[in-house]
CSV table of C-alpha atoms in Angstrom, one decimal:
chain,number,residue,atom,x,y,z
U,1,MET,CA,-0.3,-0.2,0.2
U,2,GLU,CA,2.8,2.6,0.5
U,3,ARG,CA,4.4,2.6,-2.6
U,4,ALA,CA,0.7,2.5,-4.4
U,5,LEU,CA,0.9,5.8,-2.1
U,6,ALA,CA,3.9,7.1,-1.9
U,7,ASP,CA,3.5,9.4,-4.5
U,8,ALA,CA,-0.5,10.8,-3.8
U,9,ALA,CA,0.1,14.5,-3.2
U,10,PRO,CA,-2.1,15.3,-0.6
U,11,ALA,CA,-4.7,17.5,-3.0
U,12,VAL,CA,-8.1,17.3,-4.4
U,13,PHE,CA,-7.9,16.0,-7.7
U,14,TRP,CA,-11.0,18.3,-9.2
U,15,THR,CA,-9.4,21.2,-7.8
U,16,ASP,CA,-6.1,20.4,-8.4
U,17,ARG,CA,-5.9,21.7,-12.0
U,18,PRO,CA,-4.7,25.1,-14.4
U,19,GLU,CA,-8.0,26.0,-14.9
U,20,ARG,CA,-9.4,26.8,-11.2
U,21,PRO,CA,-10.5,30.1,-11.7
U,22,GLN,CA,-8.7,33.7,-10.1
U,23,PRO,CA,-9.8,34.5,-6.5
U,24,ARG,CA,-12.1,36.8,-6.2
U,25,PRO,CA,-11.0,40.0,-3.9
U,26,ARG,CA,-12.5,40.1,-0.1
U,27,LEU,CA,-15.6,42.6,0.6
U,28,THR,CA,-13.7,45.5,2.9
U,29,GLY,CA,-15.3,47.6,4.4
U,30,ALA,CA,-19.4,48.9,4.2
U,31,HIS,CA,-21.8,47.4,1.6
U,32,ALA,CA,-25.5,47.0,1.0
U,33,ALA,CA,-28.2,44.5,-0.6
U,34,ASP,CA,-30.8,42.5,-0.6
U,35,LEU,CA,-30.1,39.8,-0.1
U,36,VAL,CA,-26.6,38.1,1.1
U,37,VAL,CA,-26.1,34.2,0.4
U,38,ILE,CA,-23.5,32.5,3.1
U,39,GLY,CA,-21.6,29.8,0.8
U,40,GLY,CA,-19.9,29.5,-2.4
U,41,GLY,CA,-21.1,25.7,-2.5
U,42,PHE,CA,-24.0,24.2,-4.5
U,43,THR,CA,-26.2,25.6,-1.9
U,44,GLY,CA,-25.4,28.9,-1.8
U,45,LEU,CA,-24.7,29.4,-5.6
U,46,TRP,CA,-27.7,27.7,-6.4
U,47,ALA,CA,-29.6,30.3,-4.3
U,48,ALA,CA,-27.8,33.6,-4.8
U,49,ILE,CA,-28.8,32.1,-9.4
U,50,LEU,CA,-32.6,31.3,-8.3
U,51,ALA,CA,-32.7,35.1,-6.5
U,52,LYS,CA,-32.0,37.0,-9.2
U,53,GLN,CA,-34.2,34.2,-11.5
U,54,ASP,CA,-36.5,34.9,-9.6
U,55,ASN,CA,-35.6,38.9,-9.5
U,56,PRO,CA,-33.5,40.3,-11.9
U,57,ALA,CA,-33.8,44.2,-9.9
U,58,ALA,CA,-32.8,42.1,-6.2
U,59,ASP,CA,-29.1,43.5,-5.4
U,60,VAL,CA,-27.5,39.7,-4.1
U,61,VAL,CA,-23.9,39.5,-2.6
U,62,LEU,CA,-22.1,35.7,-2.0
U,63,LEU,CA,-20.1,35.5,0.0
U,64,GLU,CA,-16.6,32.5,0.8
U,65,ALA,CA,-14.7,31.8,3.4
U,66,GLU,CA,-12.4,29.8,1.5
U,67,ARG,CA,-12.9,29.5,-2.1
U,68,VAL,CA,-16.0,28.8,-4.2
U,69,ALA,CA,-15.8,24.9,-3.9
U,70,PHE,CA,-13.9,24.6,-1.4
U,71,GLY,CA,-15.1,22.7,0.3
U,72,ALA,CA,-17.6,19.7,-0.4
U,73,SER,CA,-19.0,21.0,-3.1
U,74,GLY,CA,-15.4,20.1,-4.6
U,75,ARG,CA,-14.4,17.1,-2.6
U,76,ASN,CA,-17.2,15.0,-3.1
U,77,GLY,CA,-17.0,11.7,-5.9
U,78,GLY,CA,-19.0,13.5,-8.4
U,79,PHE,CA,-22.4,11.3,-7.9
U,80,ILE,CA,-25.3,13.4,-9.0
U,81,SER,CA,-28.8,12.4,-7.8
U,82,ASP,CA,-32.6,12.7,-7.9
U,83,SER,CA,-32.8,11.8,-4.4
U,84,LEU,CA,-34.0,14.0,-1.7
U,85,THR,CA,-34.6,11.2,0.7
U,86,HIS,CA,-31.4,9.8,1.1
U,87,GLY,CA,-32.2,7.0,-1.0
U,88,LEU,CA,-35.6,5.4,-2.0
U,89,SER,CA,-35.4,3.1,1.4
U,90,HIS,CA,-34.8,6.0,3.7
U,91,GLY,CA,-37.5,8.4,2.3
U,92,VAL,CA,-40.5,5.5,2.4
U,93,SER,CA,-39.3,4.9,6.0
U,94,GLN,CA,-39.5,8.3,6.9
U,95,TRP,CA,-42.4,10.2,5.2
U,96,PRO,CA,-44.6,7.0,3.0
U,97,GLY,CA,-47.4,10.0,2.6
U,98,GLU,CA,-45.5,11.9,1.0
U,99,MET,CA,-42.8,9.8,-1.8
U,100,GLU,CA,-44.6,10.6,-4.3
U,101,SER,CA,-44.3,13.9,-4.4
U,102,LEU,CA,-41.1,13.4,-3.0
U,103,VAL,CA,-39.4,11.3,-5.8
U,104,ARG,CA,-41.6,13.0,-8.4
U,105,LEU,CA,-39.7,16.8,-7.4
U,106,GLY,CA,-36.3,15.4,-6.8
U,107,ARG,CA,-36.9,13.9,-11.1
U,108,GLU,CA,-38.2,17.8,-11.6
U,109,ASN,CA,-34.9,19.1,-9.6
U,110,LEU,CA,-31.7,16.8,-11.3
U,111,ALA,CA,-34.0,17.8,-14.9
U,112,ALA,CA,-33.1,21.3,-14.2
U,113,ILE,CA,-30.1,20.8,-13.2
U,114,ALA,CA,-29.2,19.0,-16.1
U,115,GLU,CA,-31.6,22.1,-18.6
U,116,THR,CA,-29.3,24.9,-16.5
U,117,VAL,CA,-25.6,23.0,-17.7
U,118,ARG,CA,-27.2,22.6,-21.0
U,119,ARG,CA,-28.9,26.5,-21.8
U,120,CYS,CA,-25.4,27.9,-19.5
U,121,GLY,CA,-23.0,26.5,-21.5
U,122,ILE,CA,-21.4,24.3,-18.6
U,123,ASP,CA,-18.2,21.5,-19.1
U,124,THR,CA,-19.2,19.4,-16.2
U,125,GLY,CA,-19.1,16.6,-18.1
U,126,LEU,CA,-22.3,15.1,-17.0
U,127,ARG,CA,-23.9,12.0,-17.7
U,128,LEU,CA,-27.3,10.6,-16.6
U,129,CYS,CA,-26.1,7.0,-16.6
U,130,GLY,CA,-27.6,5.7,-12.7
U,131,LYS,CA,-25.2,3.9,-11.0
U,132,THR,CA,-25.1,0.2,-10.1
U,133,THR,CA,-25.2,-1.1,-6.5
U,134,VAL,CA,-23.4,-4.2,-5.6
U,135,ALA,CA,-23.4,-6.6,-3.4
U,136,VAL,CA,-20.3,-7.7,-1.5
U,137,ALA,CA,-21.6,-10.5,1.6
U,138,PRO,CA,-23.9,-12.6,1.4
U,139,HIS,CA,-27.2,-11.2,3.3
U,140,GLN,CA,-26.5,-8.3,1.1
U,141,VAL,CA,-28.2,-9.6,-2.2
U,142,ALA,CA,-31.3,-9.9,-0.7
U,143,GLU,CA,-31.2,-6.6,0.0
U,144,LEU,CA,-30.7,-5.6,-3.2
U,145,ALA,CA,-33.9,-7.6,-4.9
U,146,ALA,CA,-35.8,-5.9,-1.9
U,147,LEU,CA,-34.2,-2.2,-3.2
U,148,ALA,CA,-34.7,-3.3,-7.0
U,149,GLN,CA,-38.6,-4.0,-6.5
U,150,LEU,CA,-38.9,-1.0,-4.8
U,151,HIS,CA,-37.4,1.0,-7.3
U,152,ARG,CA,-39.9,-1.1,-9.5
U,153,ALA,CA,-42.6,0.2,-7.7
U,154,TYR,CA,-41.7,4.2,-7.8
U,155,GLY,CA,-41.1,3.7,-12.3
U,156,ASP,CA,-36.9,3.9,-12.4
U,157,ASP,CA,-36.3,1.3,-15.0
U,158,VAL,CA,-33.7,-0.8,-12.8
U,159,THR,CA,-32.3,-4.5,-13.8
U,160,LEU,CA,-31.5,-6.7,-10.7
U,161,LEU,CA,-28.0,-8.6,-12.1
U,162,ASP,CA,-26.6,-12.0,-10.3
U,163,ALA,CA,-23.3,-12.7,-10.0
U,164,GLU,CA,-22.2,-14.0,-13.5
U,165,GLN,CA,-24.4,-10.3,-15.2
U,166,VAL,CA,-22.5,-7.4,-12.3
U,167,ARG,CA,-18.7,-8.9,-13.3
U,168,ALA,CA,-19.8,-8.9,-16.8
U,169,ASP,CA,-20.4,-5.5,-16.4
U,170,VAL,CA,-17.7,-4.5,-14.0
U,171,ALA,CA,-15.0,-6.8,-13.3
U,172,SER,CA,-14.6,-7.6,-9.7
U,173,PRO,CA,-14.2,-11.0,-8.1
U,174,LEU,CA,-16.3,-9.2,-4.6
U,175,TYR,CA,-19.6,-9.2,-6.6
U,176,LEU,CA,-22.1,-11.3,-5.3
U,177,ALA,CA,-25.4,-9.3,-6.9
U,178,GLY,CA,-26.5,-5.6,-8.5
U,179,VAL,CA,-28.9,-3.3,-9.1
U,180,ARG,CA,-28.1,-1.2,-12.2
U,181,LEU,CA,-30.0,1.8,-12.2
U,182,ARG,CA,-30.3,3.4,-15.1
U,183,GLY,CA,-31.8,7.6,-15.6
U,184,THR,CA,-31.9,9.1,-11.3
U,185,GLY,CA,-28.7,10.1,-11.8
U,186,GLY,CA,-24.8,10.2,-12.6
U,187,LEU,CA,-22.0,11.0,-13.0
U,188,VAL,CA,-20.7,14.8,-13.4
U,189,ASP,CA,-17.6,16.2,-12.9
U,190,PRO,CA,-18.5,18.7,-9.0
U,191,ALA,CA,-15.9,21.1,-9.3
U,192,ARG,CA,-16.6,22.2,-13.2
U,193,LEU,CA,-19.9,22.7,-12.2
U,194,ALA,CA,-19.6,25.1,-9.0
U,195,TRP,CA,-17.1,27.0,-10.7
U,196,GLY,CA,-19.8,27.0,-13.2
U,197,LEU,CA,-22.3,28.1,-11.7
U,198,ALA,CA,-20.7,30.8,-10.3
U,199,GLY,CA,-19.8,32.4,-14.4
U,200,VAL,CA,-23.7,31.6,-13.9
U,201,ALA,CA,-24.3,33.9,-11.2
U,202,GLU,CA,-21.8,36.5,-12.1
U,203,SER,CA,-23.3,36.8,-15.5
U,204,LEU,CA,-27.1,37.3,-13.7
U,205,GLY,CA,-25.3,40.5,-11.7
U,206,VAL,CA,-24.6,38.4,-8.1
U,207,THR,CA,-21.4,39.9,-7.2
U,208,ILE,CA,-19.1,37.5,-5.2
U,209,HIS,CA,-16.4,37.9,-2.7
U,210,GLU,CA,-14.0,35.1,-1.9
U,211,ASP,CA,-11.6,35.0,1.4
U,212,THR,CA,-14.3,36.6,3.5
U,213,ARG,CA,-15.0,35.0,6.7
U,214,VAL,CA,-19.1,35.7,8.3
U,215,THR,CA,-17.8,36.5,12.0
U,216,GLY,CA,-21.5,37.3,13.0
U,217,PHE,CA,-24.7,39.2,12.4
U,218,ASP,CA,-26.2,42.5,14.0
U,219,ARG,CA,-29.6,43.5,13.4
U,220,SER,CA,-30.7,46.7,11.9
U,221,ARG,CA,-34.1,49.0,10.6
U,222,SER,CA,-34.0,47.1,7.3
U,223,GLY,CA,-32.8,43.8,8.0
U,224,VAL,CA,-29.6,42.3,9.1
U,225,VAL,CA,-25.8,43.6,9.3
U,226,VAL,CA,-23.6,40.7,8.5
U,227,ARG,CA,-20.3,41.5,9.7
U,228,THR,CA,-17.1,39.7,8.1
U,229,ALA,CA,-13.0,40.0,8.8
U,230,GLY,CA,-13.0,42.7,7.1
U,231,GLY,CA,-16.1,44.4,6.8
U,232,ARG,CA,-19.7,44.1,6.7
U,233,ILE,CA,-22.9,44.4,4.9
U,234,SER,CA,-26.5,45.5,5.3
U,235,GLY,CA,-29.2,42.8,3.9
U,236,HIS,CA,-32.9,43.0,4.0
U,237,ARG,CA,-32.5,39.2,3.7
U,238,VAL,CA,-30.0,36.2,4.6
U,239,VAL,CA,-29.5,32.3,3.3
U,240,ILE,CA,-27.0,30.6,5.0
U,241,GLY,CA,-25.6,27.8,3.4
U,242,THR,CA,-22.3,26.9,5.5
U,243,ASN,CA,-23.0,23.1,5.2
U,244,ALA,CA,-20.2,20.9,7.4
U,245,TYR,CA,-18.7,24.3,8.2
U,246,PRO,CA,-19.2,26.2,12.1
U,247,PRO,CA,-22.4,27.9,10.8
U,248,PRO,CA,-22.3,31.7,12.1
U,249,LEU,CA,-26.0,30.6,13.9
U,250,ARG,CA,-24.2,28.9,16.1
U,251,ARG,CA,-27.8,27.1,17.3
U,252,LEU,CA,-27.3,25.4,14.1
U,253,ARG,CA,-24.4,23.0,15.0
U,254,HIS,CA,-27.3,21.5,17.9
U,255,TRP,CA,-28.3,19.9,14.2
U,256,ILE,CA,-24.9,19.1,12.3
U,257,LEU,CA,-22.3,16.8,12.2
U,258,PRO,CA,-19.4,17.5,10.7
U,259,VAL,CA,-18.1,13.8,9.8
U,260,TYR,CA,-15.0,13.2,7.7
U,261,ASP,CA,-15.1,11.4,4.6
U,262,TYR,CA,-12.2,10.2,1.8
U,263,VAL,CA,-11.1,9.9,-1.2
U,264,LEU,CA,-8.2,8.5,-3.8
U,265,VAL,CA,-7.3,9.0,-7.8
U,266,THR,CA,-5.6,6.4,-9.4
U,267,GLU,CA,-3.4,7.9,-12.0
U,268,PRO,CA,-4.7,6.7,-16.0
U,269,LEU,CA,-5.0,3.3,-16.6
U,270,SER,CA,-3.8,1.8,-20.0
U,271,ASP,CA,-5.9,0.7,-22.3
U,272,ALA,CA,-4.8,-3.0,-21.0
U,273,GLN,CA,-5.9,-1.6,-17.7
U,274,ARG,CA,-9.2,0.0,-18.8
U,275,SER,CA,-10.2,-3.3,-21.3
U,276,GLU,CA,-9.6,-5.6,-17.8
U,277,LEU,CA,-12.5,-3.2,-15.5
U,278,ARG,CA,-15.1,-3.9,-18.6
U,279,TRP,CA,-17.9,-1.4,-17.4
U,280,PRO,CA,-18.9,0.0,-21.2
U,281,GLU,CA,-21.1,3.0,-19.4
U,282,ALA,CA,-18.6,4.2,-17.3
U,283,GLN,CA,-21.4,4.1,-14.4
U,284,GLY,CA,-20.8,4.7,-10.6
U,285,VAL,CA,-20.9,2.0,-8.6
U,286,THR,CA,-21.5,1.3,-5.0
U,287,ASP,CA,-21.7,-1.2,-2.3
U,288,ALA,CA,-24.5,-2.0,-0.4
U,289,GLY,CA,-23.1,-2.7,2.7
U,290,ASN,CA,-23.5,0.3,6.1
U,291,GLN,CA,-19.8,1.4,5.2
U,292,PHE,CA,-19.6,1.3,1.7
U,293,HIS,CA,-17.3,2.5,-1.2
U,294,TYR,CA,-17.9,4.5,-3.9
U,295,TYR,CA,-16.1,4.8,-7.4
U,296,ARG,CA,-16.5,6.5,-9.9
U,297,LEU,CA,-14.1,6.6,-13.4
U,298,THR,CA,-12.7,10.5,-14.6
U,299,ASP,CA,-12.9,11.1,-18.1
U,300,ASP,CA,-9.3,10.4,-17.9
U,301,ASN,CA,-9.7,6.9,-17.2
U,302,ARG,CA,-8.4,7.4,-13.2
U,303,ILE,CA,-10.5,5.7,-11.1
U,304,LEU,CA,-12.1,7.7,-7.8
U,305,PHE,CA,-12.4,5.4,-4.4
U,306,GLY,CA,-14.2,7.1,-2.0
U,307,GLY,CA,-15.8,6.0,1.5
U,308,TYR,CA,-15.8,3.3,4.1
U,309,ASP,CA,-14.6,5.3,6.9
U,310,ALA,CA,-16.9,7.5,8.6
U,311,ILE,CA,-14.4,9.9,11.2
U,312,TYR,CA,-16.1,12.1,13.4
U,313,SER,CA,-13.6,14.5,15.8
U,314,PHE,CA,-14.5,15.7,19.0
U,315,GLY,CA,-16.7,18.9,19.3
U,316,ASN,CA,-17.4,19.1,15.8
U,317,ARG,CA,-14.1,19.5,14.8
U,318,VAL,CA,-13.6,20.7,11.4
U,319,ASP,CA,-9.9,21.4,10.2
U,320,ALA,CA,-7.3,21.7,7.7
U,321,ALA,CA,-4.9,18.9,9.7
U,322,LEU,CA,-8.1,16.3,9.2
U,323,ASP,CA,-8.4,16.5,5.4
U,324,GLN,CA,-5.2,14.0,5.7
U,325,ARG,CA,-5.6,10.7,7.4
U,326,ASP,CA,-2.9,8.4,6.5
U,327,ALA,CA,-4.5,4.8,8.1
U,328,THR,CA,-7.9,5.4,6.2
U,329,HIS,CA,-5.7,5.9,2.5
U,330,ARG,CA,-4.3,2.3,3.3
U,331,LEU,CA,-7.2,1.1,4.6
U,332,LEU,CA,-8.9,2.4,1.1
U,333,ALA,CA,-5.8,1.3,-1.3
U,334,GLN,CA,-6.1,-1.6,0.1
U,335,HIS,CA,-10.0,-2.4,-0.2
U,336,PHE,CA,-9.4,-0.9,-3.9
U,337,THR,CA,-6.7,-3.8,-4.8
U,338,GLU,CA,-9.3,-6.3,-3.2
U,339,THR,CA,-12.3,-5.2,-5.6
U,340,PHE,CA,-9.6,-5.0,-8.3
U,341,PRO,CA,-7.3,-7.2,-8.3
U,342,GLN,CA,-6.4,-6.8,-12.2
U,343,LEU,CA,-5.1,-3.0,-11.7
U,344,ASP,CA,-2.4,-4.6,-8.5
U,345,GLY,CA,0.7,-1.6,-9.0
U,346,VAL,CA,-1.5,0.9,-10.6
U,347,ARG,CA,-0.5,4.4,-8.2
U,348,PHE,CA,-2.0,6.7,-6.2
U,349,THR,CA,-1.9,10.8,-7.7
U,350,HIS,CA,-4.6,12.5,-5.2
U,351,ARG,CA,-5.7,11.8,-1.8
U,352,TRP,CA,-7.5,14.3,0.2
U,353,GLY,CA,-10.3,14.3,3.3
U,354,GLY,CA,-13.1,16.8,3.9
U,355,ALA,CA,-16.1,16.8,5.8
U,356,ILE,CA,-19.8,16.0,5.3
U,357,ASP,CA,-22.5,17.9,7.1
U,358,SER,CA,-24.9,15.2,8.8
U,359,THR,CA,-28.0,15.1,10.6
U,360,THR,CA,-29.9,12.6,12.0
U,361,ARG,CA,-32.2,11.7,9.9
U,362,PHE,CA,-29.6,12.0,7.1
U,363,THR,CA,-32.2,14.8,5.1
U,364,PRO,CA,-31.4,18.3,5.3
U,365,MET,CA,-32.6,21.1,7.6
U,366,PHE,CA,-34.9,23.3,6.9
U,367,GLY,CA,-35.9,26.7,8.8
U,368,THR,CA,-35.7,30.6,9.2
U,369,THR,CA,-34.7,33.3,12.3
U,370,ARG,CA,-34.6,36.7,13.4
U,371,ASP,CA,-38.0,37.1,12.3
U,372,ARG,CA,-37.9,35.7,9.0
U,373,ARG,CA,-34.6,38.0,8.6
U,374,ILE,CA,-32.6,34.2,8.2
U,375,ALA,CA,-33.3,31.0,6.7
U,376,TYR,CA,-30.9,28.0,6.0
U,377,ALA,CA,-30.6,24.6,4.4
U,378,VAL,CA,-28.0,22.3,5.7
U,379,GLY,CA,-27.3,18.5,6.0
U,380,TYR,CA,-27.0,16.8,3.2
U,381,THR,CA,-25.2,13.8,4.5
U,382,GLY,CA,-22.9,13.5,0.9
U,383,LEU,CA,-25.7,13.7,-1.6
U,384,GLY,CA,-26.1,17.9,-1.7
U,385,VAL,CA,-25.0,17.5,-5.4
U,386,ALA,CA,-28.4,17.8,-6.8
U,387,ALA,CA,-30.0,18.4,-3.5
U,388,SER,CA,-28.7,21.7,-2.5
U,389,ARG,CA,-31.2,23.5,-5.1
U,390,PHE,CA,-33.8,21.5,-3.8
U,391,GLY,CA,-32.6,22.9,-0.5
U,392,ALA,CA,-31.9,26.9,-2.3
U,393,GLN,CA,-35.6,26.8,-3.9
U,394,VAL,CA,-37.0,25.9,0.0
U,395,ALA,CA,-34.3,28.4,1.5
U,396,LEU,CA,-35.7,31.3,-0.4
U,397,ASP,CA,-39.5,30.3,-0.8
U,398,LEU,CA,-39.3,30.7,3.6
U,399,LEU,CA,-37.6,33.9,3.5
U,400,ALA,CA,-40.6,35.2,0.9
U,401,GLY,CA,-42.9,33.5,2.8
U,402,ARG,CA,-44.1,32.2,0.3
U,403,GLU,CA,-46.3,28.6,1.0
U,404,THR,CA,-45.0,26.7,-1.8
U,405,GLU,CA,-45.4,22.2,-2.5
U,406,ARG,CA,-41.9,22.5,-0.8
U,407,THR,CA,-42.2,24.1,2.2
U,408,ARG,CA,-45.4,22.4,2.7
U,409,LEU,CA,-43.0,19.1,3.2
U,410,ARG,CA,-43.1,17.3,6.3
U,411,MET,CA,-38.9,17.1,5.9
U,412,VAL,CA,-38.7,20.9,5.5
U,413,ARG,CA,-41.1,21.8,8.4
U,414,ARG,CA,-39.8,19.2,11.0
U,415,ARG,CA,-36.7,18.8,12.6
U,416,PRO,CA,-34.7,16.4,12.9
U,417,VAL,CA,-33.9,15.0,16.3
U,418,PRO,CA,-30.4,17.1,17.9
U,419,PHE,CA,-27.4,15.4,18.1
U,420,PRO,CA,-25.8,14.2,22.1
U,421,PRO,CA,-24.3,18.0,23.1
U,422,GLU,CA,-20.2,17.6,24.0
U,423,PRO,CA,-18.3,15.8,26.1
U,424,LEU,CA,-21.9,12.0,24.7
U,425,ARG,CA,-22.1,13.4,21.3
U,426,TYR,CA,-18.4,12.0,20.9
U,427,PRO,CA,-19.0,8.5,22.4
U,428,VAL,CA,-22.5,7.9,20.5
U,429,VAL,CA,-21.4,8.6,17.8
U,430,GLU,CA,-18.9,6.1,18.4
U,431,MET,CA,-21.3,3.8,19.6
U,432,THR,CA,-23.1,4.3,16.3
U,433,ARG,CA,-20.1,3.5,14.4
U,434,ARG,CA,-19.6,0.5,16.0
U,435,ALA,CA,-22.4,-0.5,16.3
U,436,LEU,CA,-23.4,-0.1,11.9
U,437,ALA,CA,-19.6,-2.2,11.1
U,438,ALA,CA,-20.6,-4.7,13.7
U,439,ALA,CA,-24.0,-4.8,11.5
U,440,ASP,CA,-22.3,-5.2,8.3
U,441,ALA,CA,-20.6,-8.3,9.9
U,442,ARG,CA,-23.6,-10.3,11.3
U,443,ASP,CA,-25.1,-10.7,8.1
U,444,GLY,CA,-26.5,-6.8,9.0
U,445,ARG,CA,-28.8,-7.7,11.5
U,446,ARG,CA,-29.4,-4.8,13.6
U,447,GLY,CA,-28.5,-4.7,17.5
U,448,PRO,CA,-30.1,-3.2,20.0
U,449,TRP,CA,-28.8,0.4,19.3
U,450,LEU,CA,-29.6,0.5,16.0
U,451,ARG,CA,-33.2,-0.5,16.3
U,452,LEU,CA,-33.6,2.2,18.9
U,453,LEU,CA,-32.0,4.3,16.5
U,454,ASP,CA,-34.6,3.8,14.2
U,455,LYS,CA,-37.9,4.1,16.8
U,456,PHE,CA,-36.6,7.7,17.0
U,457,GLY,CA,-36.3,8.1,13.4
U,458,VAL,CA,-33.1,9.0,13.4
U,459,GLY,CA,-31.3,7.8,10.0
U,460,PHE,CA,-29.2,4.8,10.1
U,461,ASN,CA,-31.0,2.3,8.3
U,462,SER,CA,-30.5,4.7,5.2
């Protein structure tokens, strides 16, 4: 493993490119705006774009503490899904009476993203090729059969594959079965999507300031004064899309858990190596465990391989020092070789990690504060590449006081169960992490701790 990782740069593959946009100026001095958006990831970018499309005369300013796509929006695996509920199974368990609406809204949301990419000419490599979920343990075979039946009930294009069929598609000796979904999502270059959306926002008249960290809020007669490290801006309304990063509203920390996820990317495969893999449709792949891997091919025939470990640090810590974790990267390299033994000797060129924002129910939390002057949409739990657009729409609806199909959803109106405070939070998270690993090891059977969490609607059954 050490040899394979020896030359891996501690950098994010997607943003480690010469075409990364030049830094935008930080905010200095005193300014005013109709809408201030905090966060330069997908939620913030979509909020700025949708607000300008709704009211072209509005003065919209976006503030980003680092660079656009610095956080999870530029660090993820590039999977894009139509799910708003962290998968069909989880959605049915949480909101069975609303699933038809949630499925339709999710499909409409993904279609709108694809249309924006097409209409605006954003070079994202977006392919709505679906994905394959594979069984790598015997008990997962029956679980995938039930999953296929559920997707079929909601009208999805789904094929249940036996071991021979799934290995004929993607050559791995670990696969025991698979579910091939088409048309429910696909793959995208996430950094180019974020950079492209930033360009769309600016073309509509949005002002973007990078290197501008928000330090707090003050009340004003007209709305809210947003304080930053170098200036301030008076806004009538504010949208917060900080996700895993410490929010300027401290109360959100009760509901948001930053969990670190880690990723490797290989060198480009040779033609012979690529042929040995098969993988003709180059769709994304995930396995069906609680601790699961996700992987995909890039446009230049690298394999991005991530997941499995989910690491929480005491006190909701989010720190650049956590972006690298040798033990996890070595474990991922070992799992990569076990998944694709025919690629033994392939080296990795990039290794990184980043924080995912999770809630106890694995889906976003929405709300307003300060007399409905500030709205937030946070907690996408790894499925925010597409769902963030929906979240931005909800936040804007709430700010405007609009009753819409979106704001009437129970998922929007009801908050998840909060996480316990420290020092209890860390041992509870670790206990849950061990319980999930134990369930994987004992044929998927859930122990008493997970069954108790299920009773309270906590999202570990997804």
